[in-house]
């Protein structure tokens, strides 16, 4: 079973990744000619290009378990509420440090806010990382490393300067690991990383913080505070509910497959 999971996940994600890279913009442009709304066209295109991943999910699970296997059936309000609370320092801090972005458009909100948060987390964390970590013997590090690298690479379009590119790569690489960790520890609730991704992006857009994911030392100071809150309140949540941590030193490399509750 584990070999089948790895094969299906690898092939499904490879097909998605390369088709997306080659044809996403053209398909989005074609849809936009009809809808005349780039934000909606972007989201629809993201959904269309996810078909190989959805087929992969169906090959590995019963249709009735489709949403459960991706974490979509998990408590929505719990995930969004936790995410909103942890990112409050970014909104408050940015409101003092940066000016309000009065040029924020609906298209930018739909593309950099909704689509980036929902589809990137669903595809990279829910499918690529989640299926490998849950259904094979590979541990956390071996399950996340490929997805974290790819996740960082797709954000390198944001700059042409070498130092900035290195910063963007490291920032998004670390973000991928944190989002994967919190996804697991919140009982595979995909709405937690989706919410964190969304509110972090929204705070970046709502205020004129930076035109890339790196930001400056002031912006990152408040981002670090939010990250600390993510870890602290996740630990509190686990202890309060008397739940053991899924990710420990013992399963960083290999482990037993995890059963879905």
PDB file of C-alpha atoms in Angstrom:
ATOM      1  CA  UNK A   1       0.000   0.000   0.000  1.00  0.00           C
ATOM      2  CA  UNK A   2       2.780   2.437   0.893  1.00  0.00           C
ATOM      3  CA  UNK A   3       4.438   1.951  -2.520  1.00  0.00           C
ATOM      4  CA  UNK A   4       1.108   2.607  -4.219  1.00  0.00           C
ATOM      5  CA  UNK A   5       0.624   5.808  -2.219  1.00  0.00           C
ATOM      6  CA  UNK A   6       4.050   7.138  -3.118  1.00  0.00           C
ATOM      7  CA  UNK A   7       3.594   6.268  -6.783  1.00  0.00           C
ATOM      8  CA  UNK A   8       0.126   7.835  -7.062  1.00  0.00           C
ATOM      9  CA  UNK A   9       1.101  10.955  -5.120  1.00  0.00           C
ATOM     10  CA  UNK A  10       4.286  11.445  -7.141  1.00  0.00           C
ATOM     11  CA  UNK A  11       2.598  10.944 -10.522  1.00  0.00           C
ATOM     12  CA  UNK A  12      -0.494  12.998  -9.652  1.00  0.00           C
ATOM     13  CA  UNK A  13       1.489  15.917  -8.303  1.00  0.00           C
ATOM     14  CA  UNK A  14       4.009  15.792 -11.155  1.00  0.00           C
ATOM     15  CA  UNK A  15       1.218  15.970 -13.736  1.00  0.00           C
ATOM     16  CA  UNK A  16      -0.433  18.829 -11.854  1.00  0.00           C
ATOM     17  CA  UNK A  17       2.838  20.728 -11.372  1.00  0.00           C
ATOM     18  CA  UNK A  18       3.983  20.566 -14.993  1.00  0.00           C
ATOM     19  CA  UNK A  19       0.566  21.241 -16.527  1.00  0.00           C
ATOM     20  CA  UNK A  20       0.142  24.177 -14.184  1.00  0.00           C
ATOM     21  CA  UNK A  21       3.556  25.555 -15.131  1.00  0.00           C
ATOM     22  CA  UNK A  22       2.928  25.201 -18.860  1.00  0.00           C
ATOM     23  CA  UNK A  23      -0.723  26.100 -19.311  1.00  0.00           C
ATOM     24  CA  UNK A  24      -2.089  27.894 -16.240  1.00  0.00           C
ATOM     25  CA  UNK A  25      -1.771  31.435 -17.607  1.00  0.00           C
ATOM     26  CA  UNK A  26      -3.272  30.558 -20.987  1.00  0.00           C
ATOM     27  CA  UNK A  27      -6.231  28.718 -19.436  1.00  0.00           C
ATOM     28  CA  UNK A  28      -6.790  31.552 -16.984  1.00  0.00           C
ATOM     29  CA  UNK A  29      -6.700  34.055 -19.832  1.00  0.00           C
ATOM     30  CA  UNK A  30      -9.220  32.030 -21.829  1.00  0.00           C
ATOM     31  CA  UNK A  31     -11.623  31.823 -18.877  1.00  0.00           C
ATOM     32  CA  UNK A  32     -11.153  35.516 -18.176  1.00  0.00           C
ATOM     33  CA  UNK A  33     -12.270  36.378 -21.719  1.00  0.00           C
ATOM     34  CA  UNK A  34     -15.673  35.004 -20.749  1.00  0.00           C
ATOM     35  CA  UNK A  35     -15.943  36.025 -17.100  1.00  0.00           C
ATOM     36  CA  UNK A  36     -14.060  39.329 -17.337  1.00  0.00           C
ATOM     37  CA  UNK A  37     -12.805  38.870 -13.779  1.00  0.00           C
ATOM     38  CA  UNK A  38      -9.204  37.790 -13.322  1.00  0.00           C
ATOM     39  CA  UNK A  39      -9.616  36.849  -9.658  1.00  0.00           C
ATOM     40  CA  UNK A  40     -12.477  34.435 -10.268  1.00  0.00           C
ATOM     41  CA  UNK A  41     -10.772  33.098 -13.405  1.00  0.00           C
ATOM     42  CA  UNK A  42      -7.630  32.465 -11.357  1.00  0.00           C
ATOM     43  CA  UNK A  43      -9.531  30.433  -8.755  1.00  0.00           C
ATOM     44  CA  UNK A  44     -11.399  28.412 -11.367  1.00  0.00           C
ATOM     45  CA  UNK A  45      -8.131  27.659 -13.175  1.00  0.00           C
ATOM     46  CA  UNK A  46      -6.539  26.516  -9.921  1.00  0.00           C
ATOM     47  CA  UNK A  47      -9.483  24.159  -9.405  1.00  0.00           C
ATOM     48  CA  UNK A  48      -9.227  22.774 -12.944  1.00  0.00           C
ATOM     49  CA  UNK A  49      -5.509  22.097 -12.697  1.00  0.00           C
ATOM     50  CA  UNK A  50      -6.089  20.267  -9.429  1.00  0.00           C
ATOM     51  CA  UNK A  51      -8.001  17.497 -11.234  1.00  0.00           C
ATOM     52  CA  UNK A  52      -4.937  15.154 -11.346  1.00  0.00           C
ATOM     53  CA  UNK A  53      -4.652  15.511  -7.578  1.00  0.00           C
ATOM     54  CA  UNK A  54      -8.350  14.873  -7.037  1.00  0.00           C
ATOM     55  CA  UNK A  55      -8.094  11.728  -9.162  1.00  0.00           C
ATOM     56  CA  UNK A  56      -5.114  10.678  -7.059  1.00  0.00           C
ATOM     57  CA  UNK A  57      -7.202  11.085  -3.909  1.00  0.00           C
ATOM     58  CA  UNK A  58      -9.943   8.894  -5.402  1.00  0.00           C
ATOM     59  CA  UNK A  59      -7.445   6.218  -6.426  1.00  0.00           C
ATOM     60  CA  UNK A  60      -6.187   5.968  -2.860  1.00  0.00           C
ATOM     61  CA  UNK A  61      -9.477   6.351  -0.944  1.00  0.00           C
ATOM     62  CA  UNK A  62     -13.123   5.554  -1.130  1.00  0.00           C
ATOM     63  CA  UNK A  63     -15.145   8.437  -2.646  1.00  0.00           C
ATOM     64  CA  UNK A  64     -16.910   8.896   0.687  1.00  0.00           C
ATOM     65  CA  UNK A  65     -13.542   9.641   2.310  1.00  0.00           C
ATOM     66  CA  UNK A  66     -12.506  12.276  -0.260  1.00  0.00           C
ATOM     67  CA  UNK A  67     -12.965  15.316   1.992  1.00  0.00           C
ATOM     68  CA  UNK A  68     -11.777  13.521   5.121  1.00  0.00           C
ATOM     69  CA  UNK A  69      -8.515  12.431   3.520  1.00  0.00           C
ATOM     70  CA  UNK A  70      -7.670  16.060   2.666  1.00  0.00           C
ATOM     71  CA  UNK A  71      -8.743  17.425   6.037  1.00  0.00           C
ATOM     72  CA  UNK A  72     -11.621  19.396   4.532  1.00  0.00           C
ATOM     73  CA  UNK A  73     -14.219  17.837   6.830  1.00  0.00           C
ATOM     74  CA  UNK A  74     -12.393  19.092   9.945  1.00  0.00           C
ATOM     75  CA  UNK A  75     -13.927  21.902  12.064  1.00  0.00           C
ATOM     76  CA  UNK A  76     -13.813  25.046   9.937  1.00  0.00           C
ATOM     77  CA  UNK A  77     -14.429  27.584  12.710  1.00  0.00           C
ATOM     78  CA  UNK A  78     -11.789  26.031  14.967  1.00  0.00           C
ATOM     79  CA  UNK A  79      -9.188  26.296  12.219  1.00  0.00           C
ATOM     80  CA  UNK A  80     -10.076  29.815  11.156  1.00  0.00           C
ATOM     81  CA  UNK A  81     -10.506  31.072  14.722  1.00  0.00           C
ATOM     82  CA  UNK A  82      -7.102  29.783  15.806  1.00  0.00           C
ATOM     83  CA  UNK A  83      -5.480  31.247  12.691  1.00  0.00           C
ATOM     84  CA  UNK A  84      -7.099  34.629  13.154  1.00  0.00           C
ATOM     85  CA  UNK A  85      -6.031  34.818  16.787  1.00  0.00           C
ATOM     86  CA  UNK A  86      -2.400  33.917  16.049  1.00  0.00           C
ATOM     87  CA  UNK A  87      -2.060  36.511  13.296  1.00  0.00           C
ATOM     88  CA  UNK A  88      -3.506  39.439  15.277  1.00  0.00           C
ATOM     89  CA  UNK A  89       0.035  40.731  16.095  1.00  0.00           C
ATOM     90  CA  UNK A  90       0.752  41.113  12.379  1.00  0.00           C
ATOM     91  CA  UNK A  91      -2.363  43.202  11.746  1.00  0.00           C
ATOM     92  CA  UNK A  92      -1.820  45.357  14.834  1.00  0.00           C
ATOM     93  CA  UNK A  93       1.894  45.826  14.269  1.00  0.00           C
ATOM     94  CA  UNK A  94       1.563  46.546  10.566  1.00  0.00           C
ATOM     95  CA  UNK A  95      -1.141  49.127  11.249  1.00  0.00           C
ATOM     96  CA  UNK A  96       1.452  51.175  13.158  1.00  0.00           C
ATOM     97  CA  UNK A  97       4.433  50.524  10.917  1.00  0.00           C
ATOM     98  CA  UNK A  98       2.966  50.718   7.428  1.00  0.00           C
ATOM     99  CA  UNK A  99       0.359  52.695   5.542  1.00  0.00           C
ATOM    100  CA  UNK A 100      -2.981  51.229   4.590  1.00  0.00           C
ATOM    101  CA  UNK A 101      -2.931  49.848   1.060  1.00  0.00           C
ATOM    102  CA  UNK A 102      -5.746  51.814  -0.542  1.00  0.00           C
ATOM    103  CA  UNK A 103      -4.991  50.229  -3.926  1.00  0.00           C
ATOM    104  CA  UNK A 104      -5.881  46.718  -2.782  1.00  0.00           C
ATOM    105  CA  UNK A 105      -8.230  45.336  -5.430  1.00  0.00           C
ATOM    106  CA  UNK A 106     -10.759  42.517  -5.444  1.00  0.00           C
ATOM    107  CA  UNK A 107      -8.624  40.622  -7.944  1.00  0.00           C
ATOM    108  CA  UNK A 108      -5.562  40.843  -5.707  1.00  0.00           C
ATOM    109  CA  UNK A 109      -7.628  39.661  -2.755  1.00  0.00           C
ATOM    110  CA  UNK A 110      -9.000  36.698  -4.715  1.00  0.00           C
ATOM    111  CA  UNK A 111      -5.612  35.741  -6.160  1.00  0.00           C
ATOM    112  CA  UNK A 112      -3.083  36.438  -3.397  1.00  0.00           C
ATOM    113  CA  UNK A 113      -5.551  35.919  -0.559  1.00  0.00           C
ATOM    114  CA  UNK A 114      -8.168  33.274  -1.330  1.00  0.00           C
ATOM    115  CA  UNK A 115      -6.511  31.224  -4.081  1.00  0.00           C
ATOM    116  CA  UNK A 116      -2.987  31.277  -2.647  1.00  0.00           C
ATOM    117  CA  UNK A 117      -4.138  30.214   0.803  1.00  0.00           C
ATOM    118  CA  UNK A 118      -6.760  27.627  -0.126  1.00  0.00           C
ATOM    119  CA  UNK A 119      -5.262  25.867  -3.124  1.00  0.00           C
ATOM    120  CA  UNK A 120      -1.604  25.984  -2.097  1.00  0.00           C
ATOM    121  CA  UNK A 121      -2.409  24.490   1.298  1.00  0.00           C
ATOM    122  CA  UNK A 122      -4.827  21.942  -0.122  1.00  0.00           C
ATOM    123  CA  UNK A 123      -2.422  20.794  -2.827  1.00  0.00           C
ATOM    124  CA  UNK A 124       0.934  21.069  -1.055  1.00  0.00           C
ATOM    125  CA  UNK A 125      -0.014  20.289   2.551  1.00  0.00           C
ATOM    126  CA  UNK A 126      -3.260  18.357   2.238  1.00  0.00           C
ATOM    127  CA  UNK A 127      -2.225  16.162  -0.684  1.00  0.00           C
ATOM    128  CA  UNK A 128       1.528  16.130  -1.352  1.00  0.00           C
ATOM    129  CA  UNK A 129       2.655  16.181   2.268  1.00  0.00           C
ATOM    130  CA  UNK A 130      -0.476  14.864   3.957  1.00  0.00           C
ATOM    131  CA  UNK A 131      -0.908  11.671   1.961  1.00  0.00           C
ATOM    132  CA  UNK A 132       2.755  10.714   2.214  1.00  0.00           C
ATOM    133  CA  UNK A 133       2.918  11.411   5.940  1.00  0.00           C
ATOM    134  CA  UNK A 134      -0.379   9.771   6.798  1.00  0.00           C
ATOM    135  CA  UNK A 135      -0.385   6.703   4.588  1.00  0.00           C
ATOM    136  CA  UNK A 136       3.265   5.652   4.304  1.00  0.00           C
ATOM    137  CA  UNK A 137       6.079   4.848   6.706  1.00  0.00           C
ATOM    138  CA  UNK A 138       7.967   8.022   5.834  1.00  0.00           C
ATOM    139  CA  UNK A 139       8.388  10.376   8.781  1.00  0.00           C
ATOM    140  CA  UNK A 140       7.825  14.108   8.978  1.00  0.00           C
ATOM    141  CA  UNK A 141      11.123  15.262   7.468  1.00  0.00           C
ATOM    142  CA  UNK A 142      11.070  12.852   4.530  1.00  0.00           C
ATOM    143  CA  UNK A 143       7.394  13.652   3.879  1.00  0.00           C
ATOM    144  CA  UNK A 144       7.771  17.441   3.854  1.00  0.00           C
ATOM    145  CA  UNK A 145      11.145  18.067   2.236  1.00  0.00           C
ATOM    146  CA  UNK A 146      10.097  17.790  -1.438  1.00  0.00           C
ATOM    147  CA  UNK A 147       6.917  19.823  -0.980  1.00  0.00           C
ATOM    148  CA  UNK A 148       8.739  22.499   1.030  1.00  0.00           C
ATOM    149  CA  UNK A 149      11.359  22.896  -1.697  1.00  0.00           C
ATOM    150  CA  UNK A 150       8.758  23.103  -4.467  1.00  0.00           C
ATOM    151  CA  UNK A 151       6.650  25.502  -2.404  1.00  0.00           C
ATOM    152  CA  UNK A 152       9.667  27.780  -1.974  1.00  0.00           C
ATOM    153  CA  UNK A 153      10.584  27.566  -5.663  1.00  0.00           C
ATOM    154  CA  UNK A 154       7.162  28.691  -6.903  1.00  0.00           C
ATOM    155  CA  UNK A 155       7.575  31.930  -4.939  1.00  0.00           C
ATOM    156  CA  UNK A 156      10.894  32.902  -6.509  1.00  0.00           C
ATOM    157  CA  UNK A 157       9.150  34.914  -9.238  1.00  0.00           C
ATOM    158  CA  UNK A 158       8.855  37.719  -6.687  1.00  0.00           C
ATOM    159  CA  UNK A 159      12.375  39.081  -7.196  1.00  0.00           C
ATOM    160  CA  UNK A 160      15.426  39.081  -9.448  1.00  0.00           C
ATOM    161  CA  UNK A 161      18.018  39.971  -6.798  1.00  0.00           C
ATOM    162  CA  UNK A 162      20.069  37.028  -5.500  1.00  0.00           C
ATOM    163  CA  UNK A 163      20.048  37.990  -1.820  1.00  0.00           C
ATOM    164  CA  UNK A 164      16.318  38.651  -1.877  1.00  0.00           C
ATOM    165  CA  UNK A 165      15.716  35.359  -3.697  1.00  0.00           C
ATOM    166  CA  UNK A 166      17.613  33.472  -1.010  1.00  0.00           C
ATOM    167  CA  UNK A 167      15.534  35.231   1.645  1.00  0.00           C
ATOM    168  CA  UNK A 168      12.281  34.439  -0.146  1.00  0.00           C
ATOM    169  CA  UNK A 169      13.293  30.801  -0.561  1.00  0.00           C
ATOM    170  CA  UNK A 170      14.168  30.380   3.117  1.00  0.00           C
ATOM    171  CA  UNK A 171      11.055  32.236   4.279  1.00  0.00           C
ATOM    172  CA  UNK A 172       8.640  30.158   2.211  1.00  0.00           C
ATOM    173  CA  UNK A 173      10.564  26.926   2.877  1.00  0.00           C
ATOM    174  CA  UNK A 174      10.237  27.456   6.632  1.00  0.00           C
ATOM    175  CA  UNK A 175       6.581  28.465   6.203  1.00  0.00           C
ATOM    176  CA  UNK A 176       5.897  25.167   4.420  1.00  0.00           C
ATOM    177  CA  UNK A 177       7.366  23.234   7.340  1.00  0.00           C
ATOM    178  CA  UNK A 178       5.413  25.227   9.934  1.00  0.00           C
ATOM    179  CA  UNK A 179       2.143  24.871   8.004  1.00  0.00           C
ATOM    180  CA  UNK A 180       2.720  21.116   7.674  1.00  0.00           C
ATOM    181  CA  UNK A 181       3.499  20.788  11.389  1.00  0.00           C
ATOM    182  CA  UNK A 182       0.425  22.707  12.500  1.00  0.00           C
ATOM    183  CA  UNK A 183      -1.736  20.779  10.015  1.00  0.00           C
ATOM    184  CA  UNK A 184      -0.681  17.518  11.634  1.00  0.00           C
ATOM    185  CA  UNK A 185      -0.861  18.617  15.271  1.00  0.00           C
ATOM    186  CA  UNK A 186      -4.342  20.075  14.825  1.00  0.00           C
ATOM    187  CA  UNK A 187      -5.530  16.606  13.887  1.00  0.00           C
ATOM    188  CA  UNK A 188      -5.109  17.092  10.139  1.00  0.00           C
ATOM    189  CA  UNK A 189      -7.404  20.084  10.039  1.00  0.00           C
ATOM    190  CA  UNK A 190      -6.502  21.690   6.704  1.00  0.00           C
ATOM    191  CA  UNK A 191      -8.403  24.837   7.669  1.00  0.00           C
ATOM    192  CA  UNK A 192      -5.643  25.689  10.171  1.00  0.00           C
ATOM    193  CA  UNK A 193      -2.840  26.147   7.589  1.00  0.00           C
ATOM    194  CA  UNK A 194      -5.321  27.625   5.125  1.00  0.00           C
ATOM    195  CA  UNK A 195      -6.385  30.186   7.728  1.00  0.00           C
ATOM    196  CA  UNK A 196      -2.822  31.015   8.740  1.00  0.00           C
ATOM    197  CA  UNK A 197      -1.757  31.381   5.127  1.00  0.00           C
ATOM    198  CA  UNK A 198      -4.774  33.544   4.338  1.00  0.00           C
ATOM    199  CA  UNK A 199      -4.489  35.943   7.290  1.00  0.00           C
ATOM    200  CA  UNK A 200      -0.733  36.288   6.925  1.00  0.00           C
ATOM    201  CA  UNK A 201      -1.150  37.134   3.253  1.00  0.00           C
ATOM    202  CA  UNK A 202      -4.045  39.463   4.015  1.00  0.00           C
ATOM    203  CA  UNK A 203      -2.029  41.432   6.572  1.00  0.00           C
ATOM    204  CA  UNK A 204       0.756  41.733   3.977  1.00  0.00           C
ATOM    205  CA  UNK A 205      -1.710  43.036   1.368  1.00  0.00           C
ATOM    206  CA  UNK A 206      -3.881  45.197   3.597  1.00  0.00           C
ATOM    207  CA  UNK A 207      -0.886  47.281   4.579  1.00  0.00           C
ATOM    208  CA  UNK A 208       1.947  48.302   2.272  1.00  0.00           C
ATOM    209  CA  UNK A 209       4.421  45.877   3.853  1.00  0.00           C
ATOM    210  CA  UNK A 210       6.432  44.546   0.905  1.00  0.00           C
ATOM    211  CA  UNK A 211       6.092  43.414  -2.694  1.00  0.00           C
ATOM    212  CA  UNK A 212       7.549  40.001  -1.850  1.00  0.00           C
ATOM    213  CA  UNK A 213       7.306  37.325   0.862  1.00  0.00           C
ATOM    214  CA  UNK A 214      10.562  38.326   2.556  1.00  0.00           C
ATOM    215  CA  UNK A 215       9.697  41.750   3.980  1.00  0.00           C
ATOM    216  CA  UNK A 216      11.963  43.817   6.212  1.00  0.00           C
ATOM    217  CA  UNK A 217      13.132  43.384   9.799  1.00  0.00           C
ATOM    218  CA  UNK A 218      10.123  45.252  11.211  1.00  0.00           C
ATOM    219  CA  UNK A 219       7.576  43.162   9.337  1.00  0.00           C
ATOM    220  CA  UNK A 220       9.340  39.958  10.284  1.00  0.00           C
ATOM    221  CA  UNK A 221       9.412  40.929  13.944  1.00  0.00           C
ATOM    222  CA  UNK A 222       5.632  40.734  14.086  1.00  0.00           C
ATOM    223  CA  UNK A 223       5.548  37.678  11.852  1.00  0.00           C
ATOM    224  CA  UNK A 224       7.844  35.928  14.319  1.00  0.00           C
ATOM    225  CA  UNK A 225       5.504  36.867  17.174  1.00  0.00           C
ATOM    226  CA  UNK A 226       2.641  35.231  15.279  1.00  0.00           C
ATOM    227  CA  UNK A 227       4.742  32.126  14.675  1.00  0.00           C
ATOM    228  CA  UNK A 228       5.561  31.924  18.382  1.00  0.00           C
ATOM    229  CA  UNK A 229       1.832  32.107  19.147  1.00  0.00           C
ATOM    230  CA  UNK A 230       1.198  29.276  16.692  1.00  0.00           C
ATOM    231  CA  UNK A 231       3.590  27.005  18.582  1.00  0.00           C
ATOM    232  CA  UNK A 232       2.590  28.128  22.070  1.00  0.00           C
ATOM    233  CA  UNK A 233      -1.155  27.738  21.599  1.00  0.00           C
ATOM    234  CA  UNK A 234      -0.790  24.493  19.701  1.00  0.00           C
ATOM    235  CA  UNK A 235       1.166  23.101  22.656  1.00  0.00           C
ATOM    236  CA  UNK A 236      -1.485  24.417  25.060  1.00  0.00           C
ATOM    237  CA  UNK A 237      -4.226  22.886  22.902  1.00  0.00           C
ATOM    238  CA  UNK A 238      -2.523  19.483  22.890  1.00  0.00           C
ATOM    239  CA  UNK A 239      -1.915  19.479  26.645  1.00  0.00           C
ATOM    240  CA  UNK A 240      -5.393  20.722  27.503  1.00  0.00           C
ATOM    241  CA  UNK A 241      -6.939  17.934  25.441  1.00  0.00           C
ATOM    242  CA  UNK A 242      -4.373  15.429  26.752  1.00  0.00           C
ATOM    243  CA  UNK A 243      -3.289  14.561  23.227  1.00  0.00           C
ATOM    244  CA  UNK A 244       0.197  13.291  22.412  1.00  0.00           C
ATOM    245  CA  UNK A 245       2.143  15.035  19.687  1.00  0.00           C
ATOM    246  CA  UNK A 246       2.049  13.308  16.336  1.00  0.00           C
ATOM    247  CA  UNK A 247       5.497  14.591  15.424  1.00  0.00           C
ATOM    248  CA  UNK A 248       8.366  13.629  17.705  1.00  0.00           C
ATOM    249  CA  UNK A 249      12.051  12.842  17.376  1.00  0.00           C
ATOM    250  CA  UNK A 250      11.136   9.190  16.934  1.00  0.00           C
ATOM    251  CA  UNK A 251       9.126   9.725  13.739  1.00  0.00           C
ATOM    252  CA  UNK A 252      11.109  12.414  11.960  1.00  0.00           C
ATOM    253  CA  UNK A 253      12.446   9.846   9.489  1.00  0.00           C
ATOM    254  CA  UNK A 254      10.175   6.800   9.631  1.00  0.00           C
ATOM    255  CA  UNK A 255       6.969   5.784  11.403  1.00  0.00           C
ATOM    256  CA  UNK A 256       3.851   3.674  11.152  1.00  0.00           C
ATOM    257  CA  UNK A 257       1.015   4.891   8.854  1.00  0.00           C
ATOM    258  CA  UNK A 258      -1.518   7.075  10.688  1.00  0.00           C
ATOM    259  CA  UNK A 259      -5.165   6.086  10.778  1.00  0.00           C
ATOM    260  CA  UNK A 260      -7.766   8.732   9.934  1.00  0.00           C
ATOM    261  CA  UNK A 261     -10.293   9.268  12.738  1.00  0.00           C
TER     262      UNK A 261
END
